[in-house]
CSV table of C-alpha atoms in Angstrom, one decimal:
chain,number,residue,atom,x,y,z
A,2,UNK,CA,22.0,-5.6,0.8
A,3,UNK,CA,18.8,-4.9,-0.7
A,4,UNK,CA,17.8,-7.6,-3.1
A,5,UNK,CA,15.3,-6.3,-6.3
A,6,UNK,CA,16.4,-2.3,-5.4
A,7,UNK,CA,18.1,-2.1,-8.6
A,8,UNK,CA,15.5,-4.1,-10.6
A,9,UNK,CA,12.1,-4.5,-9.4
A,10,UNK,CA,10.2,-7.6,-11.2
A,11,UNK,CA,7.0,-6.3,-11.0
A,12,UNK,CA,7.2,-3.9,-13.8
A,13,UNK,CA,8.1,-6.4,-16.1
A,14,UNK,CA,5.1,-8.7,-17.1
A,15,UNK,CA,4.4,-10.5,-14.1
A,16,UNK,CA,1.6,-10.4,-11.5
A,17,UNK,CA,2.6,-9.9,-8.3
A,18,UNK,CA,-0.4,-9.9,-5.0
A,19,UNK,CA,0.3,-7.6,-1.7
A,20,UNK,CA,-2.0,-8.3,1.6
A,21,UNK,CA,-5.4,-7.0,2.7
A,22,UNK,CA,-6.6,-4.4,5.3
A,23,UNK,CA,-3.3,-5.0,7.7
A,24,UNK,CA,-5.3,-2.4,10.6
A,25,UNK,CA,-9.0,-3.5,9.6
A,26,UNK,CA,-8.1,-7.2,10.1
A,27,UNK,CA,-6.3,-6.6,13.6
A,28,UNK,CA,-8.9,-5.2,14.7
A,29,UNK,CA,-11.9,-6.1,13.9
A,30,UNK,CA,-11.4,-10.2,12.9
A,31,UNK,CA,-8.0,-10.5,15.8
A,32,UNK,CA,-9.9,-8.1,18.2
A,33,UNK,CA,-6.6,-5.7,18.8
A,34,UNK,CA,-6.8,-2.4,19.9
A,35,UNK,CA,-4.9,-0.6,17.9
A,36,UNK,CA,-3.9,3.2,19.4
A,37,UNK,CA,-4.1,5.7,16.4
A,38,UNK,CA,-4.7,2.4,14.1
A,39,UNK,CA,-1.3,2.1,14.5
A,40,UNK,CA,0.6,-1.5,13.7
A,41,UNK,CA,4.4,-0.7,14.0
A,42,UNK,CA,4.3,-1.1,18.0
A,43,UNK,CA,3.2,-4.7,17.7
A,44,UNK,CA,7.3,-5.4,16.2
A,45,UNK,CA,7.9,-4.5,20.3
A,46,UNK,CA,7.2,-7.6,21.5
A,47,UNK,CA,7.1,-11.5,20.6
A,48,UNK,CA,3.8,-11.9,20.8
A,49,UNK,CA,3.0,-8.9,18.8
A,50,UNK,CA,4.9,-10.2,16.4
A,51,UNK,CA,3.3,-13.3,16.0
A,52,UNK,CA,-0.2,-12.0,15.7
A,53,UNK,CA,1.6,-10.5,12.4
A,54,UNK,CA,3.0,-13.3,11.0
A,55,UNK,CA,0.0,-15.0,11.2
A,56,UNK,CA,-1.3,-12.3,9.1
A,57,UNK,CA,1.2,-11.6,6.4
A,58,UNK,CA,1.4,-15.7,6.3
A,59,UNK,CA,-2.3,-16.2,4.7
A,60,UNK,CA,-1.2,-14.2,1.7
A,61,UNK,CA,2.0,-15.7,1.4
A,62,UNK,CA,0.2,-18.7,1.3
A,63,UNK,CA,-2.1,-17.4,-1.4
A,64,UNK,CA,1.1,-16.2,-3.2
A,65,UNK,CA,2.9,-19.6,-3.1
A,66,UNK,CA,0.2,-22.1,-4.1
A,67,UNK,CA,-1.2,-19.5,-6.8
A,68,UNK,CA,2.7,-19.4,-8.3
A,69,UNK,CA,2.4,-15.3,-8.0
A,70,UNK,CA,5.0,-12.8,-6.5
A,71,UNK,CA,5.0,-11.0,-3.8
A,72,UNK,CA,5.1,-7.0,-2.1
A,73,UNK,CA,5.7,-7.2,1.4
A,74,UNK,CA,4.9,-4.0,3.2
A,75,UNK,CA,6.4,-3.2,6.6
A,76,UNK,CA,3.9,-2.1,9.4
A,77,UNK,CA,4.9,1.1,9.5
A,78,UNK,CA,1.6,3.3,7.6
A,79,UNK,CA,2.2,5.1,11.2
A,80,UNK,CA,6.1,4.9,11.7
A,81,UNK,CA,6.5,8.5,11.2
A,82,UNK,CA,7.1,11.6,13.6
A,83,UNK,CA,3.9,12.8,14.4
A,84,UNK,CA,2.3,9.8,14.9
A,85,UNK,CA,5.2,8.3,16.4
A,86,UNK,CA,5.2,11.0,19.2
A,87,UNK,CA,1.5,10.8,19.9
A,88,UNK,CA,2.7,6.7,20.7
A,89,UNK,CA,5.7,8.2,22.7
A,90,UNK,CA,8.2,7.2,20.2
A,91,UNK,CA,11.0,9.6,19.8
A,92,UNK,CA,13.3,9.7,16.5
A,93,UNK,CA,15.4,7.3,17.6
A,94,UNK,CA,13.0,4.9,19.0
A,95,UNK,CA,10.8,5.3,15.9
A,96,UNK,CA,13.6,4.9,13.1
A,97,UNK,CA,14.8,1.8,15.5
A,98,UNK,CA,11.3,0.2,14.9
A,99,UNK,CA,11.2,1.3,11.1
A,100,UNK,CA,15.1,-0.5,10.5
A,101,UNK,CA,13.4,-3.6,12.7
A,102,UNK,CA,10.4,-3.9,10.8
A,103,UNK,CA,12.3,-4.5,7.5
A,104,UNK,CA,14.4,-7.1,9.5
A,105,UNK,CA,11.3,-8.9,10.5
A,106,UNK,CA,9.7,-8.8,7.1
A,107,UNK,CA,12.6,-10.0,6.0
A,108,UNK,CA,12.8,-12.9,7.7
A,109,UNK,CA,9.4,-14.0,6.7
A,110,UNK,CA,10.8,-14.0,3.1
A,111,UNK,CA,13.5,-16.5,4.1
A,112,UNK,CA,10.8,-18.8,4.6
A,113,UNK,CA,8.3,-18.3,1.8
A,114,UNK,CA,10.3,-17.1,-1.0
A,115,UNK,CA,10.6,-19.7,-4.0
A,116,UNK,CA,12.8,-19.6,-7.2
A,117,UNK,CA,10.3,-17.7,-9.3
A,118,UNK,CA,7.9,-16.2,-7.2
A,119,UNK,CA,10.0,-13.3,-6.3
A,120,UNK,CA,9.1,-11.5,-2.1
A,121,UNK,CA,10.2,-7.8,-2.2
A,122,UNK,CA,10.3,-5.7,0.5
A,123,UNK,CA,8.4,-2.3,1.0
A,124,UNK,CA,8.8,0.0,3.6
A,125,UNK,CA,5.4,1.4,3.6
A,126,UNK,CA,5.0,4.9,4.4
A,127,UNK,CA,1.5,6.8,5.8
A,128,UNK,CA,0.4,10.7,5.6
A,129,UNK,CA,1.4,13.1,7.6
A,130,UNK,CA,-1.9,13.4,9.2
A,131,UNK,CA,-5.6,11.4,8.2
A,132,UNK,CA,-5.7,9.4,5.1
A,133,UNK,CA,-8.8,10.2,5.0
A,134,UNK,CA,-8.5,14.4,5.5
A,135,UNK,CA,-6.3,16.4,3.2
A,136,UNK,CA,-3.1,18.0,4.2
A,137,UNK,CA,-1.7,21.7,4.4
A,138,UNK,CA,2.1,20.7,3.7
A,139,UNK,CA,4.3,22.0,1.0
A,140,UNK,CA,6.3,20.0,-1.1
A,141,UNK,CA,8.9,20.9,0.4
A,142,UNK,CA,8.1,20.5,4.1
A,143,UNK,CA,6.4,17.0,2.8
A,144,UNK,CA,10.1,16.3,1.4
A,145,UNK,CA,11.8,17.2,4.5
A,146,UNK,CA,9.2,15.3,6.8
A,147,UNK,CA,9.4,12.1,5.7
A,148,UNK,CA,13.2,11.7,4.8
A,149,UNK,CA,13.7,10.9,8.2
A,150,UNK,CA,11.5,7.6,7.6
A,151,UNK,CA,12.8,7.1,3.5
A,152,UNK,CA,16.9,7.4,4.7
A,153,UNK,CA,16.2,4.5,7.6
A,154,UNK,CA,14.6,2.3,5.0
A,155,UNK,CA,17.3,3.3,2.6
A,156,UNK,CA,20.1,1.9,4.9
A,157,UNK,CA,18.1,-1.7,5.3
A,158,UNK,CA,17.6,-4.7,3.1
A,159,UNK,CA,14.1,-2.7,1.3
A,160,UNK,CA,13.9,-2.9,-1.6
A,161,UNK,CA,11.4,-0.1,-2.4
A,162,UNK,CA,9.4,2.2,-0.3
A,163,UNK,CA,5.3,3.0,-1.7
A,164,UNK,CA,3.5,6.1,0.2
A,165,UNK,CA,0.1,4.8,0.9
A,166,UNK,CA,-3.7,6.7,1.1
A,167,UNK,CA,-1.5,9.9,-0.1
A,168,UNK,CA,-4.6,12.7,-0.6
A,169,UNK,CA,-2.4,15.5,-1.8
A,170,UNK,CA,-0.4,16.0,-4.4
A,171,UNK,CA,2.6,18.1,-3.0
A,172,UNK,CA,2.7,15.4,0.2
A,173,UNK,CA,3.4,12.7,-3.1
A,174,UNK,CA,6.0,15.4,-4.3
A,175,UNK,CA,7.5,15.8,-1.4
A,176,UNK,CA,7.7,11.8,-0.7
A,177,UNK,CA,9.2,11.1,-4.1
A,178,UNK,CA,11.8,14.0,-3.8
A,179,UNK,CA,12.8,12.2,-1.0
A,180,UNK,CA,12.9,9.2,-1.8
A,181,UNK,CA,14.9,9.4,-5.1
A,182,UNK,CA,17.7,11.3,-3.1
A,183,UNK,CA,18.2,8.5,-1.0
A,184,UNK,CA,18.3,5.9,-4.0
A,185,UNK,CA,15.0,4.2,-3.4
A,186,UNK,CA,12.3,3.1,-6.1
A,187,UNK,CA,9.5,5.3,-5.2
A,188,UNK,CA,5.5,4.1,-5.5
A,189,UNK,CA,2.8,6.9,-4.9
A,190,UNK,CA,-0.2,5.2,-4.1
A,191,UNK,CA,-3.7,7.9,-4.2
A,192,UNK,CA,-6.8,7.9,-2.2
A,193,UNK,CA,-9.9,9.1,-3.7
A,194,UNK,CA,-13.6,9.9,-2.4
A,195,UNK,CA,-16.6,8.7,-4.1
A,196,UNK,CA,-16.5,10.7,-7.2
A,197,UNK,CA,-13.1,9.8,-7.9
A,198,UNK,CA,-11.2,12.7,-6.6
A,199,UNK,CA,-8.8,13.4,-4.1
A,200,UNK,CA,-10.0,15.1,-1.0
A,201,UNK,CA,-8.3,18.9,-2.1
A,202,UNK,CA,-10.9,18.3,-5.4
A,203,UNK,CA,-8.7,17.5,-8.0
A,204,UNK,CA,-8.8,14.6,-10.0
A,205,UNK,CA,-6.9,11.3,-10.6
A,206,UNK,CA,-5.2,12.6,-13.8
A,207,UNK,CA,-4.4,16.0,-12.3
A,208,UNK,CA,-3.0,14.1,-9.5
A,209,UNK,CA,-0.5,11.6,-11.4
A,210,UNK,CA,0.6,14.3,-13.7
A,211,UNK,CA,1.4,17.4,-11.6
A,212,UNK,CA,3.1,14.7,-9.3
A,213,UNK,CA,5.2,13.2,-12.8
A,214,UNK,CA,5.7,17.1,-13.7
A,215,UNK,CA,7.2,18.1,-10.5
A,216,UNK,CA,9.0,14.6,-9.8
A,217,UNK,CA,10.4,14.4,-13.8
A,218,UNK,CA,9.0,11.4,-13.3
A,219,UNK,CA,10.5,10.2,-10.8
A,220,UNK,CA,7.8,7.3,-8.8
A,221,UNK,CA,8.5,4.2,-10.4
A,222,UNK,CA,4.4,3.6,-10.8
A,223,UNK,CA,1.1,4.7,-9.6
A,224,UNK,CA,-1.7,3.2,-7.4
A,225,UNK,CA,-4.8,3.4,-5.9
A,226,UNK,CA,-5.8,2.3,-2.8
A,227,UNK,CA,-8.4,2.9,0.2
A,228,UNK,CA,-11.0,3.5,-2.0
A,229,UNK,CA,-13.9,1.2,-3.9
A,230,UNK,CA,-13.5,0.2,-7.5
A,231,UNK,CA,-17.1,1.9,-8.1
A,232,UNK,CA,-15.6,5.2,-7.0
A,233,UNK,CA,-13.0,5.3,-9.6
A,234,UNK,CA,-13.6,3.2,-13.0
A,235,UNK,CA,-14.9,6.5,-14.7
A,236,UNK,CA,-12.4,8.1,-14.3
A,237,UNK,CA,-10.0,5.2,-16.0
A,238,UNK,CA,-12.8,4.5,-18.4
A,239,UNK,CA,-11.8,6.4,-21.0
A,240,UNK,CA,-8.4,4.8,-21.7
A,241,UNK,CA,-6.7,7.4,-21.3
A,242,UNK,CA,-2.1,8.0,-21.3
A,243,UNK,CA,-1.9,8.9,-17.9
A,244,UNK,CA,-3.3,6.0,-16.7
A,245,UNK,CA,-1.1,4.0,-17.9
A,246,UNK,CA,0.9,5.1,-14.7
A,247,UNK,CA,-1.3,3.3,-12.5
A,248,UNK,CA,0.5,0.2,-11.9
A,249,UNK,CA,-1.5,-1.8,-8.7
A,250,UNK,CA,-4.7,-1.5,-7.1
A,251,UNK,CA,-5.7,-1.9,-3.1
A,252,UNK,CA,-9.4,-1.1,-3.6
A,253,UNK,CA,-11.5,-1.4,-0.3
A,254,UNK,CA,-13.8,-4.0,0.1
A,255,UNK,CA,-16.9,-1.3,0.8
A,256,UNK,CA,-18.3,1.2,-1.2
A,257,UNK,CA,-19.5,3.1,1.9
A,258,UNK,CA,-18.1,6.8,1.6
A,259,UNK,CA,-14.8,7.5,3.9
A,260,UNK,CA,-16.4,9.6,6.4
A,261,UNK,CA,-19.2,6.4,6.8
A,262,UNK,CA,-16.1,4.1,7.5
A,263,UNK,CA,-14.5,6.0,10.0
A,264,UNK,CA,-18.1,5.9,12.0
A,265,UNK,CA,-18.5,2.4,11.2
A,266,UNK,CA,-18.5,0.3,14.0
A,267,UNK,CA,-19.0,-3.1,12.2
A,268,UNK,CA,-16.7,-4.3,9.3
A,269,UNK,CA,-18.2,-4.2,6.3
A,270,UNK,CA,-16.7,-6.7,4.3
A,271,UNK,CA,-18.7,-6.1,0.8
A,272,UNK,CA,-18.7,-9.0,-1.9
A,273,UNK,CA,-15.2,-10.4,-3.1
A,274,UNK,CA,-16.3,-12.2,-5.6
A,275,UNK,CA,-17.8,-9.0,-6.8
A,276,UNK,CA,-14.3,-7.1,-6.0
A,277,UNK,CA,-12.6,-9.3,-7.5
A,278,UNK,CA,-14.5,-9.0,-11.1
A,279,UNK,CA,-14.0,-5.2,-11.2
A,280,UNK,CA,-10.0,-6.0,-10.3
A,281,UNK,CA,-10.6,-8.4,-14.0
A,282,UNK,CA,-12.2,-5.7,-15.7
A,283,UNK,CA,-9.7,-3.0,-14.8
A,284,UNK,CA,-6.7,-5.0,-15.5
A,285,UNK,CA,-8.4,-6.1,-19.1
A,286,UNK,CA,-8.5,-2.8,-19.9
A,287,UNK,CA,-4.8,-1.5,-18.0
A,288,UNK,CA,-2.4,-4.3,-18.0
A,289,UNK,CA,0.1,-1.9,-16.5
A,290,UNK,CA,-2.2,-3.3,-13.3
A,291,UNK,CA,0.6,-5.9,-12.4
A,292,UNK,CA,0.4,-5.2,-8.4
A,293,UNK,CA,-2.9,-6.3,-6.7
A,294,UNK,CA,-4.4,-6.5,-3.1
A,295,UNK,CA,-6.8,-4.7,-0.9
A,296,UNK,CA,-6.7,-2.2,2.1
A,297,UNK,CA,-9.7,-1.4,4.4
A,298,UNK,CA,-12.3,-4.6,4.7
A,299,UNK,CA,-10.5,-6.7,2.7
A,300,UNK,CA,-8.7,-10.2,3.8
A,301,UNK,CA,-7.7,-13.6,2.7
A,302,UNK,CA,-10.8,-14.1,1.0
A,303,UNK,CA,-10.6,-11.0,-1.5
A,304,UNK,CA,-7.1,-11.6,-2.5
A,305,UNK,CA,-8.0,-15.4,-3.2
A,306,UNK,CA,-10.9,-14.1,-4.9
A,307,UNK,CA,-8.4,-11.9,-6.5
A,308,UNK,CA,-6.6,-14.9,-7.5
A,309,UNK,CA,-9.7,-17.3,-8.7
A,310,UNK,CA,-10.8,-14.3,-11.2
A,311,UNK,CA,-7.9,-12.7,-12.8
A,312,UNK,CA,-5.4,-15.4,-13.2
A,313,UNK,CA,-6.9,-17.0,-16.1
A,314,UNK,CA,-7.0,-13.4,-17.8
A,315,UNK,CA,-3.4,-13.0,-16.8
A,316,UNK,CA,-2.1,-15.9,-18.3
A,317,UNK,CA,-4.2,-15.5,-22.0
């Protein structure tokens, strides 16, 4: 039985961290090839399985001695059909490894969770196609394509499923459609290029509020992630409603452009210090902000950064 389904702390007035760059790290720090920057396959094996908890367990670590909550995303950005067949996963063997990767996940909360400091559990969910390229789905197609994934994690102990680097608005439709008919909290979390808009051109705003429009509302909160803070503040600068939606961040730790990442060969790490400062800023001016981590670059040492700056600001 699903623990926080029915109440999810984080929308309270707490702050609750999530990990880094889950692929980035394996890969370029761990030295895993990764097929189709795919995670999910490592839940085959033992030893794949411990090269994850060594992951996840520096941010629990961070998240214990820093007193904070915790969102514990599954592996599974790439546990869905398309990408599942390119790994030679059929249905069954890919919603076998979506219901497993909640089980493991939640086993690591049997050992880190502390009264207070609540873990939840979030079966991630990835686009269709590129994070980085946008799609040509409809809504409806969008609805019907990911159920599959939303309906596995709806059977299991999750207790709330985001859709992560979503670059379209009727993909986020689609996923929140979904995920409201099989009773799970929804979080629709956008991907923006350097001037702050999605790849089809809109913006930010446009995004959040066709997707609310469509959805009656229906995502429990907003984020952003995969993208720098510098490519976004403008477009929260001017304090406006909608972004009051927003209710995390997962920035990326470089400002490079996302067709320079995907040619990158190196990791570029940027400054965390630096990250975590913008993170302050943003959440001084959006307390809504209660969710924060990092995706592409970032590791242990942006969320502790993370930590170091906006604490104090969060307890004023």
């Amino acid at each position: 039985m699903a623990k926080y389904r029915s109440q999810l702390p984080q929308i309270i007035d707490s702050l609750f961290l999530t990990d880094g760059g889950l692929e980035t790290t394996l890969v370029f720090h761990e030295g895993l090839d990764l097929p189709c920057f795919a995670s999910f396959p490592l839940l085959a094996n033992e030893d794949g399985r411990a090269k994850l908890s060594k992951y996840y367990e520096e941010y629990l670590r961070i998240s214990r001695d820093s007193g904070l909550g915790f969102i514990l995303d599954t592996p599974t950005w790439r546990a869905n059909p398309d990408w599942g067949r390119e790994l030679g996963y059929d249905a069954a063997a890919l919603a076998d490894l979506n219901r497993r990767s909640v089980a493991y996940i939640s086993s690591l909360r049997d050992g880190w969770e502390r009264p207070g400091q609540e873990i939840l559990l979030n079966g991630v969910i990835g686009p269709r196609g590129d994070g980085y390229k946008a799609g040509r789905m409809t809504a409806e197609e969008a609805e019907d394509y990911h159920a599959l994934q939303i309906s596995v994690f709806a059977e299991t102990e999750a207790d709330m499923v985001s859709a992560i680097t979503m670059n379209t608005v009727e993909e986020a439709i689609g996923i929140a459609r979904a995920a409201k008919k099989s009773g799970m909290p929804c979080v629709i979390s956008f991907t923006v290029e350097t001037d702050g808009r999605l790849a089809t051109g809109i913006s930010l705003r446009e995004a959040i509020e066709e997707t609310d429009a469509a959805t009656d509302g229906s995502p429990t909160y907003y984020m952003i992630n995969c993208a720098h803070p510098s490519h976004f503040e403008d477009a929260l600068s001017r304090g406006e409603q909608w972004a009051k939606r927003i209710g995390g961040l997962r920035a990326n730790a470089s400002a490079k452009s996302h067709a320079e990442l995907d040619e990158a060969t190196e990791l570029d790490i940027g400054d965390p210090l630096d990250l975590a400062q913008r993170y302050r800023s943003l959440r001084g001016r959006y307390p809504s902000m209660r969710v924060i981590g990092g995706c592409c670059g970032t590791d242990h040492r942006h969320i502790q950064a993370m930590c170091d700056v906006c604490l104090p600001r969060a307890a004023a």
